[in-house]
Amino acid sequence: MNRRWIDLISRAFTALTGLACATLVLAVAMILGHVAYHGWAGLSWKFLTTAPRNGMTEGGIFPAIFGTVFLVVLMTVAVVPLGVSTAIYLREYAHADSRWVQAVRMAIQNLAGVPAIVFGLFGLGFFIEFVGKGIDAAFFGGKLYFGQPAILWAALTLALLTLPTVVVSTEEALRVVPRGHREVAYSLGATRWQMVRRVVLPQAVDGILTGTILAVSRGVGEVAPILFTGAAFYLPFLPTRLNQQFMVMNYHVYVLATQSPDIDATLPLLYSTVLVLLLLTLTLNSAAIVIRSRLRRRMKGSK
Amino acid sequence: MPVPTEDVFRIEDLRIRAGKKELLKGISLSLRRNEILSAIGPSGSGKTTFLRCLNRLTDLEEGLTIEGRVLFKGKNIFDPETDAIELRRKVGMVFAVPMPLPMSIRDNLMLPLRLQSNSLEEDADGRIETCLRAAFLWDEVKDRLSLAATSLSGGQQQRLCLARSLMVRPDVLLLDEPCSGLDPISTAKIEEALQGLKKVMSVVLVTNNVKQASRTSDRTAFLLMGELVELGETGQIFTNPRDSRTGDYVSGRFG
Ligand SMILES: Nc1ncnc2c1ncn2[C@@H]1O[C@H](COP(=O)(O)OP(=O)(O)OP(=O)(O)O)[C@@H](O)[C@H]1O
Ligand SMILES: [Mg+2]
C-alpha cells in the first residue's frame, strides 16, 4: 500500500471516531435541550413543593420527589453495606479459586443479567408475599402490616437489582490496591481485618463511591422493580413509615404520559417533571462526586 | 566488660520448598543482639525468601513448605501457638521498593500505633520525632508532616518507611535491599541510621551491594542457590574467605 492510502485511511478513521463522539454529544444535548426548553417554563417553587391536583392536570410533584429521595436513600443504605461486604469477603477473605467463591461470582453475574421486571415480580413474591406476610403472621396476628406493597420492599428490590454494580466496582477497587501495601500492613502487625480496614478500604473508597453513584443512577431510573412492590399511582399523603406506599418520579412520568384524562393539560407538567427527574439524578450524582473528592483529598493528606 | 551475647534469632536447618523447587536448602545461623548481619548473594539465591521467613510474611504465599526451626527469643515462630501478629510487631521490615501508604506522613507513622489500639502511645508526637530522627528524616519533613507521603522523594520515602517500622520499638529489623534504588546520599543516611539503631536492636540487612555489606555489617552471610555458603565476621569474609565461591563473589568475579 502506498503512503497516500495509509494517510487517507488514518484520516478517515480519525473522522469516523470523531463523528461517533459528536453523535453521542449531540444526542445528549438534544434530549436535554428539548426537555429543558419545554419544561423550564413550568418549573417553579410551587411546582416543586405542592402535590398534584385535579386529576394530575394541575399542581406540583412534591410527593414524587420526596418518595424518590426516600426510596433511593433506603436502597443505598441497604445495598452499600451488603455489596461492599460481599466484595470484601470475595477479595480479601475467601479462597480465590474455591467452588463457593465461583458460585457467588456466578450468582452475581446472573443477577446482573436478569431483566428489571423479573426483579419486580421477585420482590412481590419474595419480599411481600413471603417475608412480609411471614412477619405479619408472626408478629401481628395475621393483620396486614408488612404483607403489602411498601417503600421498604421496593427499596430492597432495587437494592437487589443494583447489588451487582456495587459488588463489581468494589471488587475492582480492592483488586487494584497494591500487594505491597498489604504486606506493609501485615509487616507492621496488622490483623487481616485491620489490613482491610486501615489500608485497603481507604484506597477503595473511590471505587465504592463510583459504584454507589452508578447504583443510585440506575435506582432512580428503574420503574419495573417498584411497580408491584410499592410505587403508587397517586397518594394523598407522604410516606412516613417503611410499610407505606409512595409516589416516585419515574412512575409519575409514566402515569402523566399515559394515564391522563387531558393530555394537553398534562403535557407541560410532564416536561417539567422529566426535567426535575434529570436534575435530581444530576444532583444526587454530584453530591456523591463531591463526597468522593473530599474523601480523596482527606485520605491522601494535604497541607 | 564482656556483655552476654544472647541470640535473638536462632535458625536451625531451615528448608523451604515451593513444589519440587528448593528455595532454601537447610540454613542454620544465629542473629545476635545488637549486631548488623548482612546477607549477600546473587539474584535468586534466596535472600528475600529467608528474610520473609523471619517475620512469617511467608504465610501470605501459597504452596510453600517450610521445615526446620526458627527460634525467636527461644520460641519456634512456626509453632501453632505462636501469634504471627505479635511476632511482626517485634520484627519490623523495610521492603526493597519504598512503600509509603497513600496517606499523610503523620498517618503513615501513626498506623503502627493505631494497629495496637490497646497501647496507644500517650506521646505520639514525641515518638514520631524520635523515629524520624533515628531515620535521619526529621529535619527534612518536620514542617510538613501532614503532606502526602507519596510526595516525598524516593530516598525520603524509604527513610519514612524505616521510621515507620521503628514506631512500635521492634527487637529486630529486617531490611530487604533498602537502598537498591536510592541515591548515594540517602543510602549513606540509611547506613548511618542503622549504626544508631543497632544499639537498641538487631538488624538483618539483605543487600546486593557487597560494598554496603562490608561498610555496614558486623557479620556477613553469603547465600548461593539457597545454600548458606559461609558466615563470618565481615572483615574475615571480605579479606580471608574460607570458601572460594565467597571470595569469587565478594571480589566481583561472578554474580
Ligand atoms: N512463592 C514462591 N514460589 C516459587 N518460587 C519462589 C517463590 N518465592 C521465591 N521463589 C524463587 O526462589 C528463588 C529465590 O528467590 P528470592 O526472592 O529469595 O531471591 P533473592 O536472593 O532475594 O534474589 P534478588 O537478589 O533478585 O532479590 C528464586 O528463584 C525465586 O524464583
Ligand atoms: Mg530479593
XYZ file of C-alpha atoms and ligand atoms in Angstrom:
590
model
C 0.000 0.000 0.000
C 1.342 3.365 -0.751
C 1.804 6.210 1.573
C -1.185 8.241 0.454
C -3.605 5.437 1.060
C -2.353 4.938 4.584
C -2.702 8.630 5.229
C -6.189 8.627 3.819
C -7.320 5.652 5.871
C -5.886 7.063 9.046
C -7.588 10.368 8.392
C -10.878 8.646 7.653
C -10.588 6.768 10.904
C -9.965 9.918 12.868
C -13.008 11.446 11.256
C -15.166 8.404 11.993
C -14.252 8.203 15.652
C -14.779 11.930 15.946
C -18.147 11.569 14.301
C -19.141 8.859 16.756
C -18.311 11.116 19.675
C -20.132 14.019 18.087
C -23.249 11.877 17.604
C -23.207 10.980 21.259
C -22.780 14.542 22.441
C -25.437 15.701 20.021
C -27.921 13.088 21.211
C -27.434 14.038 24.852
C -27.615 17.732 24.037
C -30.793 17.260 22.042
C -32.552 15.300 24.769
C -31.515 17.739 27.460
C -32.245 20.736 25.292
C -35.668 19.513 24.312
C -36.667 18.705 27.861
C -35.223 21.904 29.256
C -36.842 24.027 26.577
C -40.309 22.669 27.192
C -40.029 22.038 30.889
C -38.326 25.203 32.038
C -41.438 27.380 31.992
C -43.351 25.089 34.306
C -40.608 24.968 36.900
C -41.453 26.965 39.971
C -41.091 26.730 43.685
C -44.738 25.855 43.839
C -44.325 23.056 41.330
C -41.599 21.543 43.474
C -43.382 21.882 46.782
C -47.018 21.018 46.192
C -48.941 17.857 45.404
C -50.701 17.126 42.113
C -54.265 18.363 41.889
C -57.291 17.948 39.739
C -56.623 14.501 38.376
C -52.929 15.400 37.997
C -53.601 18.034 35.406
C -52.530 20.736 37.814
C -50.318 21.187 40.838
C -46.808 20.006 41.546
C -44.808 16.896 42.150
C -43.585 17.185 45.713
C -44.754 13.726 46.835
C -42.939 12.134 43.924
C -39.686 13.975 44.707
C -39.991 13.045 48.345
C -40.723 9.427 47.501
C -37.821 9.186 45.081
C -35.300 10.550 47.551
C -36.646 8.401 50.375
C -36.563 5.336 48.147
C -33.034 5.922 46.898
C -31.705 6.622 50.376
C -33.261 3.406 51.685
C -31.898 1.486 48.736
C -28.406 2.900 49.251
C -28.482 2.097 52.941
C -29.316 -1.489 52.019
C -27.120 -2.075 49.010
C -23.833 -0.436 50.011
C -23.129 -2.430 53.175
C -24.301 -5.640 51.560
C -22.386 -5.100 48.338
C -19.215 -3.868 49.994
C -19.080 -6.700 52.475
C -19.724 -9.231 49.746
C -16.848 -7.803 47.737
C -14.567 -7.718 50.782
C -15.400 -11.305 51.500
C -14.751 -12.391 47.932
C -11.474 -10.485 47.550
C -9.947 -10.473 50.983
C -11.230 -13.439 52.894
C -12.377 -16.261 50.663
C -10.005 -18.545 48.823
C -9.802 -17.093 45.353
C -10.483 -20.292 43.485
C -12.812 -22.126 45.820
C -16.077 -23.524 44.494
C -18.035 -21.330 46.841
C -16.470 -18.136 45.540
C -17.065 -19.184 41.980
C -20.685 -19.908 42.813
C -21.111 -16.465 44.384
C -19.459 -14.813 41.382
C -21.717 -16.691 39.021
C -24.768 -15.688 41.037
C -23.759 -12.034 40.877
C -23.169 -12.198 37.150
C -26.539 -13.801 36.597
C -28.181 -11.260 38.835
C -26.797 -8.549 36.596
C -28.414 -10.158 33.582
C -31.925 -10.502 34.987
C -34.484 -8.144 33.391
C -35.798 -5.464 35.710
C -39.390 -6.635 35.508
C -38.350 -10.013 36.889
C -36.939 -8.255 39.932
C -40.328 -6.633 40.364
C -42.088 -9.954 40.312
C -39.483 -11.461 42.585
C -39.926 -8.594 45.039
C -43.643 -9.187 45.031
C -43.306 -12.920 45.524
C -40.434 -12.952 47.960
C -40.472 -9.733 49.966
C -44.198 -9.075 50.095
C -45.829 -12.483 49.921
C -43.176 -14.439 51.763
C -41.223 -12.135 54.082
C -43.922 -9.515 54.633
C -46.754 -11.926 55.133
C -44.473 -14.013 57.301
C -43.743 -11.030 59.543
C -47.453 -10.240 59.758
C -48.287 -13.794 60.694
C -45.523 -13.991 63.256
C -45.801 -10.598 64.945
C -49.125 -9.008 64.056
C -51.520 -11.925 64.313
C -52.043 -12.006 60.566
C -53.141 -8.376 60.308
C -51.864 -6.570 57.262
C -48.773 -4.511 58.051
C -45.845 -5.673 56.002
C -47.525 -8.085 53.619
C -48.354 -5.326 51.155
C -46.535 -3.117 48.670
C -44.362 -0.697 50.646
C -41.363 1.563 50.270
C -39.249 -0.873 52.275
C -39.879 -3.726 49.853
C -39.414 -1.521 46.830
C -36.096 -0.287 48.190
C -34.909 -3.818 48.911
C -35.932 -4.948 45.444
C -33.969 -2.088 43.933
C -31.061 -2.919 46.207
C -31.031 -6.425 44.802
C -31.094 -5.053 41.285
C -28.151 -2.739 41.922
C -26.186 -5.190 44.066
C -24.005 -6.468 41.203
C -22.959 -2.922 40.340
C -21.755 -2.250 43.861
C -20.078 -5.637 44.266
C -18.257 -5.456 40.960
C -16.978 -1.916 41.356
C -15.916 -2.550 44.951
C -14.106 -5.710 43.954
C -12.343 -3.851 41.200
C -11.321 -1.137 43.646
C -9.976 -3.708 46.096
C -8.141 -5.517 43.332
C -6.019 -2.546 42.364
C -4.690 -1.935 45.885
C -1.049 -2.994 45.511
C 0.043 -6.188 47.134
C 2.949 -4.285 48.663
C 0.575 -2.129 50.678
C -0.998 -5.214 52.167
C 2.418 -6.600 53.015
C 3.342 -3.346 54.705
C 0.237 -3.594 56.859
C 0.993 -7.178 57.796
C 4.632 -6.418 58.483
C 3.524 -3.728 60.934
C 1.480 -6.298 62.828
C -1.963 -5.803 61.344
C -4.595 -8.488 61.526
C -6.403 -9.233 58.318
C -9.330 -7.056 59.317
C -7.031 -4.195 60.330
C -5.263 -4.502 56.998
C -8.579 -4.275 55.176
C -9.935 -1.509 57.360
C -6.868 0.717 57.600
C -5.056 0.188 54.333
C -7.278 -1.365 51.692
C -10.672 0.225 52.268
C -9.438 3.820 52.408
C -7.925 3.316 48.981
C -11.074 1.647 47.719
C -13.474 4.368 48.860
C -13.231 5.930 45.457
C -14.344 2.830 43.642
C -17.040 2.091 46.195
C -18.491 5.555 45.742
C -18.318 5.232 41.990
C -20.284 2.004 42.305
C -22.753 3.747 44.582
C -23.207 6.552 42.094
C -23.903 4.064 39.340
C -26.303 2.172 41.580
C -28.153 5.341 42.527
C -28.436 6.472 38.921
C -29.828 3.107 37.977
C -32.111 3.023 41.016
C -33.606 6.404 40.190
C -34.287 5.269 36.658
C -35.908 1.875 37.049
C -39.685 1.656 37.185
C -40.326 -2.026 36.680
C -38.951 -3.309 40.010
C -41.038 -0.931 42.089
C -44.233 -1.217 40.110
C -45.577 -4.188 42.067
C -43.633 -3.599 45.237
C -44.675 -0.171 46.445
C -44.964 2.630 43.889
C -48.351 4.312 43.993
C -50.322 5.912 41.178
C -51.418 8.720 43.431
C -51.271 9.199 47.179
C -52.848 11.977 49.159
C -50.159 11.724 51.846
C -46.374 11.374 52.147
C -44.925 8.048 53.291
C -43.596 8.358 56.817
C -43.331 4.692 57.678
C -41.456 1.902 55.987
C -44.580 -0.091 55.239
C -46.363 2.627 53.318
C -46.619 3.092 49.606
C -45.078 6.086 47.919
C -45.133 8.170 44.805
C -41.995 8.278 42.736
C -40.780 10.464 39.880
C -40.201 7.969 37.132
C -43.530 6.220 37.642
C -45.193 9.595 37.845
C -43.756 10.415 34.424
C -45.240 7.209 33.096
C -48.591 7.999 34.666
C -48.643 11.536 33.333
C -47.730 10.361 29.881
C -50.226 7.526 29.561
C -52.996 7.807 32.133
C -54.009 11.424 31.964
C -57.612 12.344 31.251
C -56.477 15.519 29.490
C -53.245 15.127 27.543
C -52.916 18.767 26.553
C -53.229 19.969 30.131
C -50.693 17.416 31.367
C -48.022 17.873 28.741
C -46.290 20.912 30.288
C -46.341 19.178 33.659
C -44.830 16.124 32.049
C -41.923 18.097 30.607
C -41.250 19.828 33.887
C -41.398 16.534 35.766
C -38.870 14.941 33.434
C -36.617 17.966 33.800
C -36.782 17.712 37.576
C -36.044 13.991 37.389
C -32.939 14.683 35.331
C -31.861 17.450 37.673
C -32.446 15.226 40.680
C -30.272 12.471 39.227
C -27.651 15.071 38.450
C -27.792 16.430 41.992
C -27.506 13.008 43.590
C -24.557 12.215 41.344
C -22.773 15.466 42.003
C -23.296 15.055 45.718
C -21.599 11.684 45.546
C -18.806 13.087 43.401
C -18.204 15.921 45.851
C -18.078 13.488 48.761
C -15.676 11.336 46.792
C -13.238 14.113 46.059
C -13.397 15.291 49.677
C -12.511 11.826 50.884
C -9.807 11.531 48.281
C -8.178 14.709 49.463
C -8.509 13.824 53.111
C -7.040 10.406 52.579
C -4.029 11.492 50.566
C -3.192 14.054 53.200
C -2.522 17.615 52.157
C -1.476 20.911 53.534
C 33.462 -5.747 80.095
C 32.048 -8.746 78.232
C 28.358 -8.463 77.544
C 26.499 -11.778 77.243
C 25.649 -12.183 73.550
C 22.327 -13.861 73.750
C 20.891 -14.828 70.362
C 17.722 -13.101 69.227
C 17.069 -15.453 66.353
C 18.313 -18.984 66.161
C 17.658 -20.683 62.869
C 18.090 -24.424 62.675
C 18.179 -26.275 59.389
C 15.616 -24.076 57.681
C 14.354 -25.583 54.445
C 11.796 -24.032 52.171
C 10.356 -25.669 49.120
C 7.908 -24.477 46.524
C 6.657 -27.660 44.961
C 9.789 -29.556 43.894
C 11.978 -26.469 43.875
C 14.148 -25.944 46.931
C 14.397 -22.252 47.746
C 16.400 -22.670 50.945
C 18.443 -25.808 51.478
C 18.972 -26.122 55.189
C 20.163 -22.873 56.682
C 21.433 -22.639 60.235
C 22.596 -19.439 61.794
C 22.033 -17.118 64.738
C 21.323 -13.453 64.934
C 22.998 -11.842 67.905
C 21.836 -8.992 69.977
C 22.898 -5.553 68.742
C 24.512 -6.705 65.553
C 24.021 -5.956 61.917
C 24.054 -9.159 59.961
C 24.136 -8.728 56.232
C 23.091 -11.356 53.748
C 24.638 -11.188 50.319
C 24.421 -13.394 47.272
C 23.496 -13.291 43.630
C 19.956 -12.792 42.436
C 17.728 -15.758 43.122
C 19.865 -17.117 45.925
C 17.003 -16.963 48.402
C 17.835 -13.848 50.415
C 14.354 -12.387 50.242
C 12.762 -15.725 50.976
C 14.971 -16.109 54.022
C 14.139 -12.644 55.278
C 10.399 -13.022 54.834
C 10.531 -16.216 56.810
C 11.710 -14.391 59.901
C 8.500 -12.409 60.350
C 6.340 -15.072 58.742
C 5.393 -12.978 55.756
C 5.813 -16.328 54.024
C 2.368 -17.116 55.452
C 0.919 -14.941 52.725
C 2.266 -17.134 49.978
C 0.567 -20.283 48.851
C 2.349 -23.533 48.327
C 5.488 -23.021 50.403
C 6.634 -25.915 52.568
C 8.745 -24.831 55.492
C 10.807 -27.223 57.567
C 13.273 -26.701 60.351
C 13.057 -24.338 63.274
C 13.271 -20.594 63.619
C 13.578 -19.668 67.278
C 12.810 -16.091 68.186
C 13.841 -15.466 71.786
C 13.780 -19.195 72.300
C 10.369 -19.918 70.810
C 9.782 -21.502 67.435
C 7.886 -18.996 65.334
C 6.305 -21.762 63.309
C 4.711 -23.378 66.360
C 0.953 -23.299 66.041
C 0.634 -21.302 69.255
C 2.938 -18.535 68.059
C 0.958 -15.446 67.142
C 2.274 -14.125 63.839
C 0.774 -10.700 64.567
C 2.729 -10.395 67.807
C 5.857 -11.624 66.082
C 5.597 -9.000 63.343
C 5.312 -6.247 65.910
C 8.633 -7.356 67.313
C 10.270 -7.985 63.958
C 9.927 -4.974 61.690
C 10.561 -4.904 57.979
C 11.575 -2.476 55.257
C 10.973 -3.552 51.680
C 13.129 -3.099 48.617
C 10.716 -0.698 46.951
C 9.768 2.247 49.170
C 6.195 1.568 50.250
C 4.672 4.671 51.748
C 0.920 4.267 52.091
C -1.210 6.859 50.304
C -1.873 8.970 53.368
C -0.055 11.779 55.114
C 3.418 11.376 56.554
C 1.996 11.542 60.041
C -0.702 8.963 59.311
C 1.917 6.634 57.909
C 3.804 6.872 61.175
C 0.675 6.637 63.307
C -0.516 3.486 61.584
C 1.588 1.041 63.598
C 0.365 2.663 66.804
C -3.238 2.570 65.645
C -2.921 -1.117 64.910
C -2.138 -1.664 68.577
C -5.131 0.143 69.929
C -4.598 -1.278 73.415
C -1.297 0.526 73.835
C -1.988 3.907 72.302
C 1.154 5.910 72.748
C 0.497 8.775 75.115
C 3.149 10.901 73.451
C 2.692 10.016 69.805
C 4.248 13.243 68.554
C 7.346 12.609 70.603
C 7.570 9.111 69.276
C 7.202 10.354 65.715
C 10.034 12.789 66.219
C 12.278 10.160 67.763
C 11.723 7.733 64.907
C 12.111 10.352 62.208
C 15.344 11.498 63.816
C 16.571 7.917 64.013
C 15.893 7.588 60.288
C 17.629 10.928 59.547
C 14.469 12.365 58.080
C 13.266 14.716 60.796
C 14.864 17.903 59.504
C 13.506 17.343 56.027
C 9.877 16.762 56.983
C 9.293 18.301 60.403
C 7.334 21.214 58.943
C 5.135 19.187 56.654
C 4.006 16.091 58.458
C 0.515 16.454 57.058
C 1.769 16.319 53.500
C 1.097 13.242 51.397
C 3.818 10.677 51.977
C 3.880 9.921 48.283
C 5.017 13.473 47.595
C 8.415 12.733 49.142
C 11.396 11.714 47.044
C 12.239 8.031 46.770
C 15.051 8.290 49.277
C 12.877 10.190 51.723
C 10.088 7.680 51.260
C 12.394 4.830 52.149
C 13.579 6.617 55.265
C 9.953 7.227 56.165
C 9.339 3.502 55.848
C 12.306 2.903 58.093
C 10.935 5.347 60.660
C 7.506 3.743 60.397
C 8.864 0.313 61.189
C 10.543 1.753 64.281
C 7.362 3.199 65.743
C 6.474 0.102 67.737
C 10.005 -0.471 69.037
C 10.857 -3.746 67.328
C 13.638 -6.005 68.593
C 14.727 -6.908 65.104
C 14.691 -5.001 61.869
C 14.670 -6.806 58.535
C 15.769 -4.808 55.514
C 15.477 -6.185 52.003
C 17.844 -4.258 49.741
C 16.636 -0.997 51.279
C 18.959 1.148 49.188
C 18.664 -0.569 45.852
C 17.023 2.354 44.106
C 18.437 5.224 46.142
C 20.943 7.974 45.579
C 24.273 7.857 47.447
C 23.245 10.493 49.977
C 20.064 8.719 51.010
C 21.998 5.477 51.085
C 24.575 6.995 53.397
C 21.842 8.311 55.673
C 20.210 4.917 55.938
C 23.531 3.259 56.675
C 24.224 5.827 59.352
C 20.759 5.254 60.788
C 21.435 1.531 61.021
C 24.595 2.168 63.042
C 22.488 4.070 65.546
C 19.727 1.508 65.583
C 21.962 -1.421 66.333
C 22.499 -0.025 69.811
C 18.923 -0.979 70.614
C 18.087 -3.785 68.223
C 19.419 -6.365 65.828
C 19.391 -5.806 62.108
C 19.368 -8.199 59.173
C 20.385 -6.370 56.041
C 19.910 -8.086 52.713
C 21.878 -6.273 50.085
C 23.002 -6.782 46.535
C 25.799 -4.330 47.115
C 28.791 -6.081 48.634
C 30.448 -2.778 49.454
C 27.458 -1.868 51.565
C 27.732 -5.140 53.422
C 31.411 -4.570 54.094
C 30.825 -0.981 55.230
C 27.843 -1.602 57.417
C 27.645 -5.029 58.909
C 29.290 -6.845 61.783
C 28.881 -10.257 60.243
C 28.103 -11.308 56.715
C 26.335 -14.374 55.378
C 26.879 -15.460 51.806
C 23.993 -17.314 50.198
C 24.170 -19.149 46.915
C 21.314 -21.057 45.323
C 19.503 -21.424 48.614
C 22.567 -22.560 50.459
C 24.429 -20.760 53.226
C 27.943 -20.974 51.842
C 29.696 -19.049 54.553
C 29.003 -16.910 57.566
C 31.615 -14.964 59.427
C 32.865 -11.668 60.710
C 32.534 -9.188 57.896
C 36.267 -8.462 57.872
C 37.087 -12.097 57.523
C 34.528 -12.698 54.765
C 35.942 -9.899 52.703
C 39.642 -10.369 53.301
C 40.050 -14.013 54.060
C 37.045 -16.091 52.939
C 37.190 -19.790 53.661
C 35.167 -20.817 50.640
C 36.490 -19.957 47.206
C 32.953 -19.158 45.982
C 32.664 -16.485 48.637
C 35.928 -14.987 47.537
C 34.853 -15.008 43.919
C 31.596 -13.292 44.753
C 32.879 -10.560 47.031
C 35.675 -9.735 44.667
C 33.173 -9.433 41.851
C 34.311 -12.396 39.786
C 30.739 -13.652 39.410
C 27.155 -12.903 40.376
N 6.487 -18.330 46.316
C 7.417 -18.826 45.507
N 7.134 -19.875 44.731
C 8.068 -20.386 43.899
N 9.297 -19.912 43.775
C 9.654 -18.875 44.519
C 8.730 -18.262 45.422
N 9.346 -17.234 46.032
C 10.594 -17.208 45.513
N 10.795 -18.190 44.616
C 12.042 -18.483 43.890
O 13.029 -18.661 44.855
C 14.273 -18.191 44.391
C 14.856 -17.254 45.422
O 14.103 -16.061 45.417
P 14.459 -14.814 46.327
O 13.490 -13.771 46.001
O 14.530 -15.260 47.736
O 15.902 -14.444 45.801
P 16.792 -13.185 46.187
O 18.064 -13.750 46.697
O 16.059 -12.287 47.081
O 17.028 -12.535 44.784
P 17.181 -10.966 44.420
O 18.573 -10.581 44.752
O 16.944 -10.938 42.949
O 16.152 -10.239 45.184
C 14.014 -17.555 43.065
O 14.442 -18.464 42.058
C 12.523 -17.378 43.004
O 12.049 -17.529 41.706
Mg 15.271 -10.279 46.884
